[in-house]
PDB file of C-alpha atoms in Angstrom:
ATOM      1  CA  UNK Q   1     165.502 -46.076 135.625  1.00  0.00           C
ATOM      2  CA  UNK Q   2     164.230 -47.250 139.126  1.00  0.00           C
ATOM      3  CA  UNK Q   3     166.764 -49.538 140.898  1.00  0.00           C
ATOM      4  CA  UNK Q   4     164.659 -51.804 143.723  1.00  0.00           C
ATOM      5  CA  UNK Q   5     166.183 -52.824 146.818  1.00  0.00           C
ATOM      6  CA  UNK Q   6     167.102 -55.955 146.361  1.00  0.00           C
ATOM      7  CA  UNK Q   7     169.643 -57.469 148.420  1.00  0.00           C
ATOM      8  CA  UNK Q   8     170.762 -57.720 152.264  1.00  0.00           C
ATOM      9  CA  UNK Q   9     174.240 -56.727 153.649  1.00  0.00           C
ATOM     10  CA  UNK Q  10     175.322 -59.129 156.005  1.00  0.00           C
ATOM     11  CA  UNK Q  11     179.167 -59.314 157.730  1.00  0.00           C
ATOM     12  CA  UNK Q  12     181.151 -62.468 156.144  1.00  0.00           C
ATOM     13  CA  UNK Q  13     184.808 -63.044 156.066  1.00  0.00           C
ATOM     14  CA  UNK Q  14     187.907 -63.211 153.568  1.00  0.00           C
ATOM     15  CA  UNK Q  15     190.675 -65.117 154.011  1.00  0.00           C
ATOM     16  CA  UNK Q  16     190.989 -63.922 158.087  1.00  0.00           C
ATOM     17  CA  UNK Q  17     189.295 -60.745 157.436  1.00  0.00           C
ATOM     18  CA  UNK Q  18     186.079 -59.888 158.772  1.00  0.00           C
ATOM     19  CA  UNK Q  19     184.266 -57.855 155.764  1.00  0.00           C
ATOM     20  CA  UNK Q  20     180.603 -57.204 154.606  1.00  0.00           C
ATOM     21  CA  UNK Q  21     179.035 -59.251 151.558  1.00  0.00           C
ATOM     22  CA  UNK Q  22     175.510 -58.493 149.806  1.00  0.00           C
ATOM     23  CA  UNK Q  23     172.839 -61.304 149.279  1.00  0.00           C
ATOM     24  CA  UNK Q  24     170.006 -61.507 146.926  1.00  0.00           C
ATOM     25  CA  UNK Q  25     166.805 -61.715 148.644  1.00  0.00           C
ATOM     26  CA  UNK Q  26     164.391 -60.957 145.926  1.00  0.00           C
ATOM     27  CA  UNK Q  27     164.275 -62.848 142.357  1.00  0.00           C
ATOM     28  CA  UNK Q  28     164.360 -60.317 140.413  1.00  0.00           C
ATOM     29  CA  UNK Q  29     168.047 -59.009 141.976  1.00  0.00           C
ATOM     30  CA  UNK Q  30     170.477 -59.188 139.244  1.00  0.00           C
ATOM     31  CA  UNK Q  31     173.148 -60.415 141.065  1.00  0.00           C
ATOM     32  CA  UNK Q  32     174.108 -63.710 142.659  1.00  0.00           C
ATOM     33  CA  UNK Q  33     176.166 -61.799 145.619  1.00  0.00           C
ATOM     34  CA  UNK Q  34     178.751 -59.063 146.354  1.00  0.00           C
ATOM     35  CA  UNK Q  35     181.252 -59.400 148.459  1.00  0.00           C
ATOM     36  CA  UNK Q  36     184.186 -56.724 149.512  1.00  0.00           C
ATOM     37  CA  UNK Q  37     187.975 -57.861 149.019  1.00  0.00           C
ATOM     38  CA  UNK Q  38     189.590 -55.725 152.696  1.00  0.00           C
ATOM     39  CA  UNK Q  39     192.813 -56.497 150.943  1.00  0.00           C
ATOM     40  CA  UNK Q  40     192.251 -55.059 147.485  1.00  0.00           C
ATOM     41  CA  UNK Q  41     189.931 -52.804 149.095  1.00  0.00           C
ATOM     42  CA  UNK Q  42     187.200 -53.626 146.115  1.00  0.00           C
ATOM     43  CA  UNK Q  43     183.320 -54.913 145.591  1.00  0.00           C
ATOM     44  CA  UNK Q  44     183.346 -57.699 143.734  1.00  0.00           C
ATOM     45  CA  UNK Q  45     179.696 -58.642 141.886  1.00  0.00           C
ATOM     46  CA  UNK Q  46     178.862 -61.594 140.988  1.00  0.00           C
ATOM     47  CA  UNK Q  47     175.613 -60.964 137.869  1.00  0.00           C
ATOM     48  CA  UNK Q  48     173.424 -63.338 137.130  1.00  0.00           C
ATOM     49  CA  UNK Q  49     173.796 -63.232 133.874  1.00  0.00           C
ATOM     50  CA  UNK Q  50     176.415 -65.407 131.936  1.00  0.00           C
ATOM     51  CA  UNK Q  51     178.495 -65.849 129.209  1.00  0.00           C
ATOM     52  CA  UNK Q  52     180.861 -68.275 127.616  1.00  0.00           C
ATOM     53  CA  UNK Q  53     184.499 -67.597 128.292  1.00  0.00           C
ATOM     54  CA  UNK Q  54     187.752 -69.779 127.392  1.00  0.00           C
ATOM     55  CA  UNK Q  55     189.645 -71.211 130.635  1.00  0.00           C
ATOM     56  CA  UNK Q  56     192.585 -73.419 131.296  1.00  0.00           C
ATOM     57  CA  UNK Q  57     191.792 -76.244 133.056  1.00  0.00           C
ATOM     58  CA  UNK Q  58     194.300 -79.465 133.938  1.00  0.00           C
ATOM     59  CA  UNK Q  59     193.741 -81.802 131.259  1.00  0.00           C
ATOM     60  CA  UNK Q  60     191.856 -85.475 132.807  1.00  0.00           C
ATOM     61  CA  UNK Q  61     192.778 -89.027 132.063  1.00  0.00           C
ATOM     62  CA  UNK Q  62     189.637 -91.795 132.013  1.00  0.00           C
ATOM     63  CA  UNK Q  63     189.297 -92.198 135.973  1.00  0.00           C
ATOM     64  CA  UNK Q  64     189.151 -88.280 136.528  1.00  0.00           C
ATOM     65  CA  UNK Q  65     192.775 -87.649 137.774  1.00  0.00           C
ATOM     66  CA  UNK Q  66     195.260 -84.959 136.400  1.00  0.00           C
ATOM     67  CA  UNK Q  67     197.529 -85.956 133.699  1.00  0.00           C
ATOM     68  CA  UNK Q  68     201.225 -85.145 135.073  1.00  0.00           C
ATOM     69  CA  UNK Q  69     203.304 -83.520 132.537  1.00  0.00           C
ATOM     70  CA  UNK Q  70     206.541 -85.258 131.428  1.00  0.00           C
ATOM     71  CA  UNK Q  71     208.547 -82.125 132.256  1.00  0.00           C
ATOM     72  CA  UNK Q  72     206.911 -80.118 134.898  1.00  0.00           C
ATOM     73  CA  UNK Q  73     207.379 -76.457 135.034  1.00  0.00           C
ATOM     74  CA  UNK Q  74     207.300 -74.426 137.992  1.00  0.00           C
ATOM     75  CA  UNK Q  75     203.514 -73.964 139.016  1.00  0.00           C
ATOM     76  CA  UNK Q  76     202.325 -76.164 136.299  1.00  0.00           C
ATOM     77  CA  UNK Q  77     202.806 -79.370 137.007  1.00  0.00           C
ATOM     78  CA  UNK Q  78     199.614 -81.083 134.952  1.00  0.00           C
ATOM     79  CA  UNK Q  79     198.842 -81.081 131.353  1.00  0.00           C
ATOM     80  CA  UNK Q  80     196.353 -78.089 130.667  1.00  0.00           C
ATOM     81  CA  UNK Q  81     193.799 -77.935 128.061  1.00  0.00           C
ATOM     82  CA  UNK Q  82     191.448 -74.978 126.996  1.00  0.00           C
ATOM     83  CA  UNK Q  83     187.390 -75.127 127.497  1.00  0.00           C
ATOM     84  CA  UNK Q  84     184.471 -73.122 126.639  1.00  0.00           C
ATOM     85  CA  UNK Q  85     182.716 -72.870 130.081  1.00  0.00           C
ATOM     86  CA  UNK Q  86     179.511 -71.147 130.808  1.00  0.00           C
ATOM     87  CA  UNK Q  87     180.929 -68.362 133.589  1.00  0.00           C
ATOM     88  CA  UNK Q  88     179.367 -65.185 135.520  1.00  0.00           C
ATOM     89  CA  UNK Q  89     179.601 -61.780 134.542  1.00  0.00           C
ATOM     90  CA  UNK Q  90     181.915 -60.007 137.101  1.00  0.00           C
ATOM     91  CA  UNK Q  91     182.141 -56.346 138.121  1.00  0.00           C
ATOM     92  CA  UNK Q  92     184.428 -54.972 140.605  1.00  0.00           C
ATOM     93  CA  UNK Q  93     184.189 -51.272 141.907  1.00  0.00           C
ATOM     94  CA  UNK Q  94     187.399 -49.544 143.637  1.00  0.00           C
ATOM     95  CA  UNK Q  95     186.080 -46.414 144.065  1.00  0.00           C
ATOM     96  CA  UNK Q  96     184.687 -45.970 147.927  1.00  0.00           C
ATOM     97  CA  UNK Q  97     182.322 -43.675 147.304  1.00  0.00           C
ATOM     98  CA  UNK Q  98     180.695 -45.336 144.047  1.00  0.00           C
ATOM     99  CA  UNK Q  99     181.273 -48.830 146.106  1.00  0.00           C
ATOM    100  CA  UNK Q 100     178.716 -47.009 148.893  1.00  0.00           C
ATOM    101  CA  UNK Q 101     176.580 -45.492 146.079  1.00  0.00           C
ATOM    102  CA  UNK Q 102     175.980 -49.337 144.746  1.00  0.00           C
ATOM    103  CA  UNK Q 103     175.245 -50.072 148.798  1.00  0.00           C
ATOM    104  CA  UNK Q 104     173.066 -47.547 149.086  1.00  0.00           C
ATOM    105  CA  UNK Q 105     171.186 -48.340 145.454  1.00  0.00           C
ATOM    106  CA  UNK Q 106     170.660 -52.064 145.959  1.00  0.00           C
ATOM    107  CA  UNK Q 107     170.812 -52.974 149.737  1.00  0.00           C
ATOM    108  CA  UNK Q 108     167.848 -52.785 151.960  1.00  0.00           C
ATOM    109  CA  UNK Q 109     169.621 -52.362 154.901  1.00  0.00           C
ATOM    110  CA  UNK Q 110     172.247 -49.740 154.253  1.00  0.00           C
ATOM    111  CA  UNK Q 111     170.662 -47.373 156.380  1.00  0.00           C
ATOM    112  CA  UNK Q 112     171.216 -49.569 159.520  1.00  0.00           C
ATOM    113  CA  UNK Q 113     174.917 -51.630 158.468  1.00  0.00           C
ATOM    114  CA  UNK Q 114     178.070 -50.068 159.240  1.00  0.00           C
ATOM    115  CA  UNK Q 115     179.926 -50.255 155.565  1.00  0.00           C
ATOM    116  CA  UNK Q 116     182.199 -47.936 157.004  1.00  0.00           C
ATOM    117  CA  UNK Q 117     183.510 -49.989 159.584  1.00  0.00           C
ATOM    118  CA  UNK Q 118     185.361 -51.733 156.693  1.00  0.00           C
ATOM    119  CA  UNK Q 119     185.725 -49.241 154.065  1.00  0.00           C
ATOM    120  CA  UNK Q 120     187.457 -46.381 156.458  1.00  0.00           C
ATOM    121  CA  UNK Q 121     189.563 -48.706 158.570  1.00  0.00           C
ATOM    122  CA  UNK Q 122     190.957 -50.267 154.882  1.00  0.00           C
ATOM    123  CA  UNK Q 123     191.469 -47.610 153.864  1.00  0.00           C
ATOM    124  CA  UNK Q 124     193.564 -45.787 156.201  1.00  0.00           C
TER     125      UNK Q 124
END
């Protein structure tokens, strides 16, 4: 199977971090964007594809507002309620050296961005 180049690594930022994330720049890319967690020291991908996954969300009275449960527990203090929600298919990859295989398969500028610069220094 061919893979084309299909996205652009550009520097970003998480949380304070400075860190690398990946950008589609064709149509055809598969993915919406990668981005690398310095703090897990992962890639996280975000497909294109989706699916439908349950999720807890805080349950809404008629203007919009959370409901406030009558006995609030600690870090949950709204009434929750469980939806079907059309989501993202996510893929994370720990491993450096299959993190800079991806790179290297997908970006069209891995030949000329410094990955290491945040994969080494993380990692030491």
């Amino acid at each position: 199977m061919e893979i084309e180049k299909s996205m652009l690594l550009i520097t970003s930022a998480w949380g304070n971090a400075k860190t690398f994330k990946l950008i589609p720049v064709t149509k055809e890319c598969p993915f919406n964007e990668a981005i690398y967690d310095p703090d897990v020291r992962v890639l996280a991908i975000i497909s294109k594809e989706k699916k439908e996954s349950f999720k807890r969300l805080d349950k809404l009275d008629d203007n919009g507002d959370s409901i406030p449960l009558k006995n609030p527990k600690p870090g949950k203090p709204y009434k929750e309620e469980r939806k079907v929600l059309e989501t993202f298919y996510e893929y994370y990859i720990k491993d450096t050296e299959e993190i800079k295989q991806f790179i290297d398969s997908f970006a069209l500028n891995s030949d000329h961005f410094n990955t290491d610069e945040y994969l080494i220094k993380q990692a030491a």
